[in-house]
Short mmCIF file of C-alpha atoms and ligand atoms in Angstrom, two decimals:
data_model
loop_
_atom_site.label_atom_id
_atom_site.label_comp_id
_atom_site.label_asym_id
_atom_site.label_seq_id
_atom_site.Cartn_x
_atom_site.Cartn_y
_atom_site.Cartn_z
CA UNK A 1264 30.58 21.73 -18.30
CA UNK A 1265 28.02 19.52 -19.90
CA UNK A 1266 25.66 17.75 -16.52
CA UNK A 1267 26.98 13.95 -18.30
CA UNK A 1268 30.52 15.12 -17.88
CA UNK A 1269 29.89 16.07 -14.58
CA UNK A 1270 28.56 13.11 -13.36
CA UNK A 1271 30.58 10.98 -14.98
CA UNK A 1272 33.75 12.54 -13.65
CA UNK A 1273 31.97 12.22 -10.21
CA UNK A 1274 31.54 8.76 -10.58
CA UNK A 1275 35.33 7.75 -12.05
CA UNK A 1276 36.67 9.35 -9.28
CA UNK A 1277 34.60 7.21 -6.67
CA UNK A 1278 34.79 4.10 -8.97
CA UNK A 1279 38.92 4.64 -8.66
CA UNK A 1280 38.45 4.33 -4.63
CA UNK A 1281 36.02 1.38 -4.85
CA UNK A 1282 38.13 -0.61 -7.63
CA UNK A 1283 36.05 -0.98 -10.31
CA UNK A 1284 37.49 -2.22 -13.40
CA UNK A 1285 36.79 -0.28 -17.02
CA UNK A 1286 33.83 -2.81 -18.13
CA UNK A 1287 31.63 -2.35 -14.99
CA UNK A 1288 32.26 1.05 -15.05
CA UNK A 1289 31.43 1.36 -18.82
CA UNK A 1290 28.27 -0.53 -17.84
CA UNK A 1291 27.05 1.87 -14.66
CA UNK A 1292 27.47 4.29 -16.69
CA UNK A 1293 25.39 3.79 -19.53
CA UNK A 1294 21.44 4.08 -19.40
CA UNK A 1295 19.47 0.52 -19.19
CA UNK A 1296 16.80 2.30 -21.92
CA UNK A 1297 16.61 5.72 -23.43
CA UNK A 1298 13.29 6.19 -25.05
CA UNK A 1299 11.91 9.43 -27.16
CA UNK A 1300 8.68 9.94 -28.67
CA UNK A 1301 7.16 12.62 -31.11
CA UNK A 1302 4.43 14.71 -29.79
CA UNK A 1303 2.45 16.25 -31.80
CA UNK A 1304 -0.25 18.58 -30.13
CA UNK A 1305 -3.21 20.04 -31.74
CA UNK A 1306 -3.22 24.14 -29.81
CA UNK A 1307 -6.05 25.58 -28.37
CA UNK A 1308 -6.74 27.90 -32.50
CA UNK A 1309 -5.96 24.31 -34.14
CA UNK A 1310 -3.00 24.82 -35.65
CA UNK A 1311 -0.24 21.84 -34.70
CA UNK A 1312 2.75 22.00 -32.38
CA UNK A 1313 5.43 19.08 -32.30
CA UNK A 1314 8.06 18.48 -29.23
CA UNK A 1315 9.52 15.87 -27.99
CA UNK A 1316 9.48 13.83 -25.12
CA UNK A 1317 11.94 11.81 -23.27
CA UNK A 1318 12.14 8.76 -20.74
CA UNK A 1319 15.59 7.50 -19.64
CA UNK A 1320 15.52 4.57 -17.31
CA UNK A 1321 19.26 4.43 -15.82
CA UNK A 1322 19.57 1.32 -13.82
CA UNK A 1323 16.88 -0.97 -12.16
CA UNK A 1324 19.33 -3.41 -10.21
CA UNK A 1325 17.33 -2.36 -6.76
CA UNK A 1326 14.15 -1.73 -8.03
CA UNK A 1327 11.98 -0.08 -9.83
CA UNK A 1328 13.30 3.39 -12.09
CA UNK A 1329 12.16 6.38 -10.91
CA UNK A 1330 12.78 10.05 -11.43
CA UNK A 1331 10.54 13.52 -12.60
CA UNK A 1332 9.25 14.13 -15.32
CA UNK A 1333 10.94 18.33 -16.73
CA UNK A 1334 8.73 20.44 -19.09
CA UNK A 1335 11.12 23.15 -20.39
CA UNK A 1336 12.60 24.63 -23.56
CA UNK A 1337 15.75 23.18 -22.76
CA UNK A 1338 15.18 19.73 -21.81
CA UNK A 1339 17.72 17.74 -23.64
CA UNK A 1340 18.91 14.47 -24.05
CA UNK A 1341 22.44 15.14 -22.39
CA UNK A 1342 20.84 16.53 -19.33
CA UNK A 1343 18.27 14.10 -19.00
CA UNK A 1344 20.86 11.43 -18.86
CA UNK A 1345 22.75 12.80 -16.63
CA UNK A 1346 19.54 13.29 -14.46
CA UNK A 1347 18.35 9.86 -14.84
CA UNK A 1348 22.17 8.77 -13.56
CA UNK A 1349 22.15 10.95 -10.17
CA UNK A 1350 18.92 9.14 -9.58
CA UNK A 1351 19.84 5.57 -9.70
CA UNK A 1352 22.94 6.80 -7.30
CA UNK A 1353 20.81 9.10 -5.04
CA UNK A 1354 18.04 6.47 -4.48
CA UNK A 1355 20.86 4.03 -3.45
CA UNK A 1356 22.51 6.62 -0.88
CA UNK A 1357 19.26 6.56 0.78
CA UNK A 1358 18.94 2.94 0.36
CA UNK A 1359 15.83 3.35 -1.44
CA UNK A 1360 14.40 -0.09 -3.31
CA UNK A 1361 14.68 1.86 -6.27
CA UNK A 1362 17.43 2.83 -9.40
CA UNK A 1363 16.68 6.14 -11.51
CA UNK A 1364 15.29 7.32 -14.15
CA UNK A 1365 14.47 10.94 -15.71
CA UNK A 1366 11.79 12.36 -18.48
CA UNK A 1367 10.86 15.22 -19.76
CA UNK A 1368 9.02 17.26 -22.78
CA UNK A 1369 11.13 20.24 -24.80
CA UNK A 1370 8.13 22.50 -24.32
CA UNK A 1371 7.59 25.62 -22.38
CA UNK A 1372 4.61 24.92 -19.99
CA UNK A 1373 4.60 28.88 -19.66
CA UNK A 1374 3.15 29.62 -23.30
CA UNK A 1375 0.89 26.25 -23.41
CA UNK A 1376 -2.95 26.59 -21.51
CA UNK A 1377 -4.30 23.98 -19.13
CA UNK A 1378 -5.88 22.07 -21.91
CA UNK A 1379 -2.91 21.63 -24.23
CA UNK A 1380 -0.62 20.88 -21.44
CA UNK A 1381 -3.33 18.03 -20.60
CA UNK A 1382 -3.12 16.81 -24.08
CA UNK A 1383 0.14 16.55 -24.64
CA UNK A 1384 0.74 14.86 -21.00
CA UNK A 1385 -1.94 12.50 -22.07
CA UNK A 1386 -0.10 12.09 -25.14
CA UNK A 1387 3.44 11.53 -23.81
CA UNK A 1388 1.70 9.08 -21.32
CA UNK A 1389 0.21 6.88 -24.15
CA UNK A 1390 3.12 6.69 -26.01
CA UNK A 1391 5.54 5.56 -22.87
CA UNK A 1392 2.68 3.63 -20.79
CA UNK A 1393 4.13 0.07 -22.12
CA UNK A 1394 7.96 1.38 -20.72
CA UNK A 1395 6.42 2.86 -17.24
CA UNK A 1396 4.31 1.14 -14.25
CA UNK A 1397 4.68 0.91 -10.28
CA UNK A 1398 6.89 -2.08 -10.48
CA UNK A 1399 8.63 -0.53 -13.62
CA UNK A 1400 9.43 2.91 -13.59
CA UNK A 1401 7.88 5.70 -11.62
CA UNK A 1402 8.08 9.11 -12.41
CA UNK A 1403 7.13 12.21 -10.30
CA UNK A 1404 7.08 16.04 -11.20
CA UNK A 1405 9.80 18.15 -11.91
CA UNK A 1406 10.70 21.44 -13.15
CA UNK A 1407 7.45 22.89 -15.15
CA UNK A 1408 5.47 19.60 -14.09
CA UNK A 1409 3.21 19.43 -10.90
CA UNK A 1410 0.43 17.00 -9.16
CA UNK A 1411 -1.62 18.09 -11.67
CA UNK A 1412 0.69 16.39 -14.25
CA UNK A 1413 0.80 13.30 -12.34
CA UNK A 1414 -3.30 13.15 -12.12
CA UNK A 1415 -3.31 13.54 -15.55
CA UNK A 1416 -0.66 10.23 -16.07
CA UNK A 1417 -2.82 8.47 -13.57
CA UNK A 1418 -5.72 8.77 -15.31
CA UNK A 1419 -4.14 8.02 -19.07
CA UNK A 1420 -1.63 5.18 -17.38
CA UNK A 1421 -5.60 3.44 -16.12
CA UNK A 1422 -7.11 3.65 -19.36
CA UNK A 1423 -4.79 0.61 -20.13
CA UNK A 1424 -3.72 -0.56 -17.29
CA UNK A 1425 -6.62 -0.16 -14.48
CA UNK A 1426 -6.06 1.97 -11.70
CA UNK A 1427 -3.04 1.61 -9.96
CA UNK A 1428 -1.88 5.06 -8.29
CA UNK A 1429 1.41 4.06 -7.59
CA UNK A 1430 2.79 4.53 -11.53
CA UNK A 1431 3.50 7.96 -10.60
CA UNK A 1432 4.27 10.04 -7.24
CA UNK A 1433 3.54 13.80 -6.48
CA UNK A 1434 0.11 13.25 -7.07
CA UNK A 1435 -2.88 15.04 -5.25
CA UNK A 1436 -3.63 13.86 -1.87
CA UNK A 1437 -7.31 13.02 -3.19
CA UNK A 1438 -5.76 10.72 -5.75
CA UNK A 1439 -3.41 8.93 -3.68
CA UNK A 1440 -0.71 11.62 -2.96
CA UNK A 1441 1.34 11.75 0.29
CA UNK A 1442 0.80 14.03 2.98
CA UNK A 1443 4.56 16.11 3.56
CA UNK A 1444 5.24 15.78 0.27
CA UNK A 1445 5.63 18.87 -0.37
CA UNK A 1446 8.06 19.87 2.02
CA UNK A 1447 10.06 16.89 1.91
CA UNK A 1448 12.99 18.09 0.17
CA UNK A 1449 13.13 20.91 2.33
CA UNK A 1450 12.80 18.78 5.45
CA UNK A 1451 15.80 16.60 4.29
CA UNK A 1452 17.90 18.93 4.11
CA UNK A 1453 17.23 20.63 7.60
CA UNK A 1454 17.33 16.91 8.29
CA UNK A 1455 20.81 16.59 6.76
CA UNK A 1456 22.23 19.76 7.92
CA UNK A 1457 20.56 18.93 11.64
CA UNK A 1458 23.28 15.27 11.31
CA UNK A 1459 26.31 17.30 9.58
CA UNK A 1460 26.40 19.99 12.21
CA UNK A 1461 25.62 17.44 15.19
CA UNK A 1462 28.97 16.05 14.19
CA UNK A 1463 30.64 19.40 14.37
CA UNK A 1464 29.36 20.14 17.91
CA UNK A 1465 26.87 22.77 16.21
CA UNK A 1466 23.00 23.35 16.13
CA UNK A 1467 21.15 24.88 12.86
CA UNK A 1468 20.57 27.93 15.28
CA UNK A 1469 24.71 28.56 14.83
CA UNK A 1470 24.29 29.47 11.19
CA UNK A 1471 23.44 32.25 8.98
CA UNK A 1472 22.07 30.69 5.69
CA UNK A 1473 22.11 32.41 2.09
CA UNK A 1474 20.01 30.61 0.08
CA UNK A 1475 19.69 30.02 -4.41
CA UNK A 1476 15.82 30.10 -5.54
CA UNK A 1477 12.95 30.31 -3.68
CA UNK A 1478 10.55 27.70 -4.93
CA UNK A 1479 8.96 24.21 -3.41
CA UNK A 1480 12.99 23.71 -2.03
CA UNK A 1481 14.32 27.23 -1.51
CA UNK A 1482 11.23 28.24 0.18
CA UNK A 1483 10.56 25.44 2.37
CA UNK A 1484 14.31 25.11 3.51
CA UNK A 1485 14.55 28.83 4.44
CA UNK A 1486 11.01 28.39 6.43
CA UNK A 1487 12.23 25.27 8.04
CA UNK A 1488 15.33 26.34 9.05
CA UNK A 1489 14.63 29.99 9.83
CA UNK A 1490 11.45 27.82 12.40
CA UNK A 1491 14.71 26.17 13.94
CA UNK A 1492 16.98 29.18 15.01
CA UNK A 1493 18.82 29.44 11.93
CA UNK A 1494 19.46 33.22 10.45
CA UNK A 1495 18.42 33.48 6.70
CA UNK A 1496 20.71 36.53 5.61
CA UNK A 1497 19.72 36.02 1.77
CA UNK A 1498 17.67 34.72 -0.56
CA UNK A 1499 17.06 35.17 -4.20
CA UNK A 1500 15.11 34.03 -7.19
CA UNK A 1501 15.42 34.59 -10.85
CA UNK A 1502 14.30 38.27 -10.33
CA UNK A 1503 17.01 38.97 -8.42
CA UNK A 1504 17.98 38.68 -4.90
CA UNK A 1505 17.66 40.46 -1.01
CA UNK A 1506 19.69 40.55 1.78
CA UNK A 1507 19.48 41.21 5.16
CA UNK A 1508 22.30 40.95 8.10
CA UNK A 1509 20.07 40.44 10.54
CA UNK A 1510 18.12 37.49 9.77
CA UNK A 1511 14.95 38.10 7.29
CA UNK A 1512 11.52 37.32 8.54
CA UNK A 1513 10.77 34.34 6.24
CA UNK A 1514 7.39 34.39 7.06
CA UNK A 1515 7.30 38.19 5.65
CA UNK A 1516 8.87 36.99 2.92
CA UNK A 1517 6.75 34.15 1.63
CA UNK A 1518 3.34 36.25 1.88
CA UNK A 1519 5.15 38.73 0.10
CA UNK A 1520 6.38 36.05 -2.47
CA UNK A 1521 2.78 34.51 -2.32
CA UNK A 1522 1.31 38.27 -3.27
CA UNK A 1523 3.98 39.24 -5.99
CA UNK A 1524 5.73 35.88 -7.00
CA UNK A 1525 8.97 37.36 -6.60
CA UNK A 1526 11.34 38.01 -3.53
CA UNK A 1527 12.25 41.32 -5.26
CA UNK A 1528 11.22 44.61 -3.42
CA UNK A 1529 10.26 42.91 -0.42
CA UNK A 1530 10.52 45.76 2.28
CA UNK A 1531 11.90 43.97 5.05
CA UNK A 1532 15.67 43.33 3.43
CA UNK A 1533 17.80 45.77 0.91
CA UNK A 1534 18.16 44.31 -2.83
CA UNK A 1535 21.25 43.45 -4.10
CA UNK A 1536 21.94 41.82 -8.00
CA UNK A 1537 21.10 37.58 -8.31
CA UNK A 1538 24.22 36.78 -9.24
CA UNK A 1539 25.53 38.48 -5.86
CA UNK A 1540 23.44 35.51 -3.73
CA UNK A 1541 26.38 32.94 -4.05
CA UNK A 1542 29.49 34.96 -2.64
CA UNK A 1543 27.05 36.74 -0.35
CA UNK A 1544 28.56 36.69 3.31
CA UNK A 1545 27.38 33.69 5.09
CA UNK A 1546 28.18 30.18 6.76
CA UNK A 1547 25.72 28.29 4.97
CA UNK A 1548 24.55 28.75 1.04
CA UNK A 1549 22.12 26.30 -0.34
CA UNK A 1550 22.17 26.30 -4.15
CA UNK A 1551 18.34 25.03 -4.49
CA UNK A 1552 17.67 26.41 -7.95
CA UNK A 1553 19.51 25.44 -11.66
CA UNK A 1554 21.94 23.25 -11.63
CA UNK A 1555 26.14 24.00 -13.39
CA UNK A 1556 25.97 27.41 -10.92
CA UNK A 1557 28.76 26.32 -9.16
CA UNK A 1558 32.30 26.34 -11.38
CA UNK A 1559 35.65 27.11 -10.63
CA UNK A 1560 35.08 30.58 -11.08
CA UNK A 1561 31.99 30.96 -8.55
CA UNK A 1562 33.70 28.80 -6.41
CA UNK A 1563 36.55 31.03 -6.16
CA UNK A 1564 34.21 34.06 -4.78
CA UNK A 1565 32.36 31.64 -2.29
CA UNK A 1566 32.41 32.74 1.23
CA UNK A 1567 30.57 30.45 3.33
CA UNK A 1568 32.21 27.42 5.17
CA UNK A 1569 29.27 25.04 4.10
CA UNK A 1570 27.00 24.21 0.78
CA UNK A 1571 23.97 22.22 1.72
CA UNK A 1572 22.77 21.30 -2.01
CA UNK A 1573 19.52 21.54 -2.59
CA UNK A 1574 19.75 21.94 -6.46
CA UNK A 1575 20.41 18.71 -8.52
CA UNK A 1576 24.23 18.94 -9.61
CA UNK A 1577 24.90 22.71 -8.31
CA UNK A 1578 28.42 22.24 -8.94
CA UNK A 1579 30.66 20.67 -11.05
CA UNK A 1580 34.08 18.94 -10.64
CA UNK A 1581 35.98 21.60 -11.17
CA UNK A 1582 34.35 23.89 -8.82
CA UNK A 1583 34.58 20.86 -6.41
CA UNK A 1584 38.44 21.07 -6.43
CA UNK A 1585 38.20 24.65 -5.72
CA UNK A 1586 36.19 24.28 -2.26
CA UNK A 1587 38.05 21.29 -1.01
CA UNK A 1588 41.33 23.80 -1.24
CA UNK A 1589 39.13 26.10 0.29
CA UNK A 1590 38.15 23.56 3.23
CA UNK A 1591 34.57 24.79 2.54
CA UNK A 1592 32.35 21.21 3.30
CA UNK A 1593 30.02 20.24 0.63
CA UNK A 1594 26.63 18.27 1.57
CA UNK A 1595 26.12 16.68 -1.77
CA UNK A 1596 22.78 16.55 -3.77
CA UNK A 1597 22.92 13.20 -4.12
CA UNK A 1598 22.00 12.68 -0.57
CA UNK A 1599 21.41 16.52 0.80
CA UNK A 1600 18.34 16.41 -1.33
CA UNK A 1601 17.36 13.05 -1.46
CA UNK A 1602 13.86 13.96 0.90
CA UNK A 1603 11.71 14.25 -2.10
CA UNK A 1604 12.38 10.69 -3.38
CA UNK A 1605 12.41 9.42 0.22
CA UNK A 1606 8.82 10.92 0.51
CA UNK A 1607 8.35 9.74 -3.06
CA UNK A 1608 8.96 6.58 -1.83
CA UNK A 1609 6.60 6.76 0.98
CA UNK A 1610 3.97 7.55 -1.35
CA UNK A 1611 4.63 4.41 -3.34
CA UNK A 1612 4.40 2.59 -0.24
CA UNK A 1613 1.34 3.91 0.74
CA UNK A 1614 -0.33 3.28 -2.88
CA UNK A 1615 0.42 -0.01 -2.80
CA UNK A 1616 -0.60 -1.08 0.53
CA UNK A 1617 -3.30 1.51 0.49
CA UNK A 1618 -2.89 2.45 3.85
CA UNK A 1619 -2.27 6.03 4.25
CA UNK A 1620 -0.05 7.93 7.11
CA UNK A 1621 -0.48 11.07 8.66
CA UNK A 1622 1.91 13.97 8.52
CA UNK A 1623 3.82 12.95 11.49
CA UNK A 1624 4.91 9.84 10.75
CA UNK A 1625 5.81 11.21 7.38
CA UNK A 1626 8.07 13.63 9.14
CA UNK A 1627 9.68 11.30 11.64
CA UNK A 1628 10.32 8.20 8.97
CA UNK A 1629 11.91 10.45 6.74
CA UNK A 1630 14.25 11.58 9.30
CA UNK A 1631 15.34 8.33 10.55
CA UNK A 1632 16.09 7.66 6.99
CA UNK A 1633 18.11 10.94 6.36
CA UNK A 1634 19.98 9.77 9.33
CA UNK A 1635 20.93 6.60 8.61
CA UNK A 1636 22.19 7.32 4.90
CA UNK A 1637 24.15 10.17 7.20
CA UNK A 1638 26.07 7.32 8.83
CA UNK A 1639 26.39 5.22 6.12
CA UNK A 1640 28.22 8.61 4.23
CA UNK A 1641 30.26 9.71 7.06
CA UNK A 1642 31.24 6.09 7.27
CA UNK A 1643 32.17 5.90 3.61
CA UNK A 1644 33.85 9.02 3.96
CA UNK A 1645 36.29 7.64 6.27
CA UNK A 1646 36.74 4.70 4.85
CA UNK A 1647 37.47 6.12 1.28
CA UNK A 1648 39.55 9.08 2.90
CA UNK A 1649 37.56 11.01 0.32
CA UNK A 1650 35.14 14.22 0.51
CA UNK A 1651 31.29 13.66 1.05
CA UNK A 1652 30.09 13.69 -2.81
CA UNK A 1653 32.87 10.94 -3.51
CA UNK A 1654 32.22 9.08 -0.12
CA UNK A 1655 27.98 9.08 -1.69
CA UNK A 1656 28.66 8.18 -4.99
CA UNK A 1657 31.40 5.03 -3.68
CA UNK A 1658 28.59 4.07 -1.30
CA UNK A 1659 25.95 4.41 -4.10
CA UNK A 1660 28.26 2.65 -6.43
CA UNK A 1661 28.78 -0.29 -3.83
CA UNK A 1662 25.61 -1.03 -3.17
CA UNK A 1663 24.09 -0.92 -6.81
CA UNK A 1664 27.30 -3.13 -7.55
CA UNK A 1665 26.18 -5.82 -4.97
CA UNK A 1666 22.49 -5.94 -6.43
CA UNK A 1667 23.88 -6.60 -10.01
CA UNK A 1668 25.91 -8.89 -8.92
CA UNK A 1669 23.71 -11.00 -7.09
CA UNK A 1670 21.77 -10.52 -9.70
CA UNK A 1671 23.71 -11.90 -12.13
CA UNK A 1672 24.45 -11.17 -15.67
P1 LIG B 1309 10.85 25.55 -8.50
O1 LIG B 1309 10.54 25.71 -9.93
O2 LIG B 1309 9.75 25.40 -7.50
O3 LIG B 1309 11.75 26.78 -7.98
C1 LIG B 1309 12.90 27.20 -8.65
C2 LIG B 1309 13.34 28.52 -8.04
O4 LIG B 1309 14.58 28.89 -8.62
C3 LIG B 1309 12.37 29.69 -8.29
O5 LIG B 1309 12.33 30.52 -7.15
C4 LIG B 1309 13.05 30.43 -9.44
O6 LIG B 1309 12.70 31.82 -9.48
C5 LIG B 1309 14.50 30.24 -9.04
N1 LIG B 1309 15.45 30.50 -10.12
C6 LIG B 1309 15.36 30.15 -11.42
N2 LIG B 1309 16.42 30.63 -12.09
C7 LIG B 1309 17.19 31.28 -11.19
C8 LIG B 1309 18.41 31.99 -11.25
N3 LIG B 1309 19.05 32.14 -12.39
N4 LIG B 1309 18.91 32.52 -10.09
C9 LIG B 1309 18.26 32.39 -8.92
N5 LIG B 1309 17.10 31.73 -8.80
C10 LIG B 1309 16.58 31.19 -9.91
O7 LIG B 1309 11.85 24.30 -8.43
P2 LIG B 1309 12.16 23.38 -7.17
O8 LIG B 1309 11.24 22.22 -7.17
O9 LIG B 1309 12.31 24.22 -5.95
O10 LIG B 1309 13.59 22.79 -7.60
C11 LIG B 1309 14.78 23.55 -7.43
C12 LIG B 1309 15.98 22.65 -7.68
O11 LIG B 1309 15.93 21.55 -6.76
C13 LIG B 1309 16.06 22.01 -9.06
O12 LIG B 1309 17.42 21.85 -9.39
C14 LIG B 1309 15.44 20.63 -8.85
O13 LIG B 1309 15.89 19.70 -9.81
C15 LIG B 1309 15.96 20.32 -7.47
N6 LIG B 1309 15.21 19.31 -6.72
C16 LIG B 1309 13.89 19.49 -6.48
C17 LIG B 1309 13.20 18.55 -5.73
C18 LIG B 1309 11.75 18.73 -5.38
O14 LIG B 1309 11.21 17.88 -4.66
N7 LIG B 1309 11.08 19.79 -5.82
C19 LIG B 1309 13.87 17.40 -5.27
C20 LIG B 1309 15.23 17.26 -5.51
C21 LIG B 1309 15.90 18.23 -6.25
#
């Protein structure tokens, strides 16, 4: 199922229980601006490359856009869209002053060296700066993109514009970066899991996790949650996956990762095939790598009682019907995942006040906000009768209804 489909069948559902007529749905729905630009990038041996790049800037009734920036093969227009969407109603589950946006380039950041991917950033930068800015749009990295992206924006965006760090977020911490950054969307969703399973009488420490990818999410939510009690029975990358009954040493596992960029053949768990990971015994799995893994047919083989998504749109409508029959509870993306905008955030706030926080208070103001957008959500839940990801996207819906309006057209 196409990720546009997806979401918009997520969001007709909700906009049923809220009672939103056809126009204002037709208008939610569609992008505020959808820009794309042709790059055309001299390589390293001089011969010429073209790509192109994408901005989508979904709604900006709360604020200011903002959303990553992807560099893959596959970045396209439909998935971008769909991106830019989840952003405008993730930022709003969070309450976030902010509505969504998404970029990317159609490149492969792989097969590219330091100094073409620096040119064509530079180049995507100068042909968008007009459409971007810290009261604008704001993007951060992504898939294939990384501070060193952003630093590279920062410096094109000033050639025009003067320096003003807070036109992009993710950057280094010597150019105005955030410390916890990196572990933010990780931390949010120990923080979310921490509120779900206070609500079922249970601790993290209860659980044995099985977790999707093991990059900047996968990694950091297996150590954090593996640091609070929790048993990490398997994990798995694009190499393939590992297992282990008794809990795997996650520590272990990341200098073996760090050493061999892979969690395949680490010694202290048995391998087993990737595509085993997601009906892999286990009361937690946490999708946190591609998104569309979840479908009706996965979701049949699913075993575990919870899904804590750290991916953006791990599973689609279909598969959604699937679990509720299943009574297997689904922390939604949209708000299970929402610690690297909320940190994102606290960047922005930082740049602009310039006025910088230590890693502690970091830590503790992204979990009060995990928190409250966890009562807001339960809240919405009962109010709509409705599972979470319908309960977040009603609750997003509301509020970026109530901005527009007051607004007004
Ligand atoms: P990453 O590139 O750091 O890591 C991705 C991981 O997924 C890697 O371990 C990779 O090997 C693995 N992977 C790729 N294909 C796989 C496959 N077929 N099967 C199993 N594993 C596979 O990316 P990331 O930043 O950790 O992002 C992961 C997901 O979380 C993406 O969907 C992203 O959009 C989403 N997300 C990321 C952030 C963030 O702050 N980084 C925030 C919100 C959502």
């Amino acid at each position: 199922m196409k990720a546009t489909e997806a979401t918009n069948r997520n969001f007709a559902r909700a906009a049923r229980l809220v009672g939103i007529d056809e126009t204002t749905e037709r208008q939610l729905v569609t992008p505020y601006r959808e820009i794309k630009v042709e790059l055309t990038l001299v390589r390293d041996d001089g011969s010429l490359a073209t790509y192109t790049g994408f901005r989508v800037q979904h709604d900006n009734s709360r604020g200011p856009m903002k959303g990553g920036i992807r560099y893959h093969p596959e970045v396209d227009p439909d998935e971008v869209n769909a991106l830019a969407s989840l952003m405008t109603w993730k930022t709003a589950v969070v309450n976030l002053p902010y509505g969504g946006g998404k970029g990317g380039i159609n490149c492969d950041p792989r097969r590219l060296s330091a100094a073409e991917l620096q040119r064509l950033t530079r180049q995507f930068t100068e042909k968008i700066h007009d459409c971007i800015g810290p009261q604008v749009d704001i993007p951060a990295p992504d898939m294939g993109t990384n501070a060193q992206t952003m630093a590279w924006i920062v410096d094109e965006y000033a050639k025009f514009h003067g320096w003003q760090p807070g036109v992009v977020t993710g950057k280094p911490i010597e150019l105005g970066g955030s410390l916890g950054r990196d572990a933010a969307t990780g931390r949010g969703l120990l923080f979310a899991a921490e509120c779900a399973f206070e609500d079922a009488g249970r601790t993290i420490a209860d659980f044995r996790y099985a977790i999707q990818g093991f990059g900047n999410v996968g990694s950091w939510a297996a150590r954090l949650l593996h640091e609070r009690g929790g048993k990490i029975v398997a994990v798995s990358d694009v190499d393939g996956a590992v297992r282990n009954p008794d809990g795997i040493d996650v520590p272990a596992l990341q200098a073996w990762v760090k050493a061999h960029r892979t969690v395949t053949g680490f010694p202290g768990a048995e391998a087993m095939p990737g595509e085993a990971l997601l009906a892999t015994e286990c009361d937690v799995l946490v999708p946190a790598a591609l998104g569309g893994v979840i479908t009706k047919h996965t979701a049949a083989e699913i075993r575990a009682r919870w899904i804590l998504e750290g991916a953006n749109h791990p599973s689609d409508p279909d598969a959604d019907e699937v679990l509720e029959k299943k009574g297997i509870t689904v922390l939604p993306d949209i708000y299970a995942n929402a610690g690297g905008v909320t940190v994102s955030y606290f960047e922005w706030v930082q740049n602009i006040q310039q006025f910088y926080w230590d890693e502690d208070k970091v830590e503790a103001e992204l979990r009060r906000v995990m928190r409250k957008a966890w009562a807001d959500l339960r809240a919405a839940a009962r109010q709509y009768a409705c599972p979470l990801r319908t309960a977040a996207f009603a609750l997003a819906m509301s509020r970026v209804l109530r901005a527009t309006a007051l607004r007004g057209v």
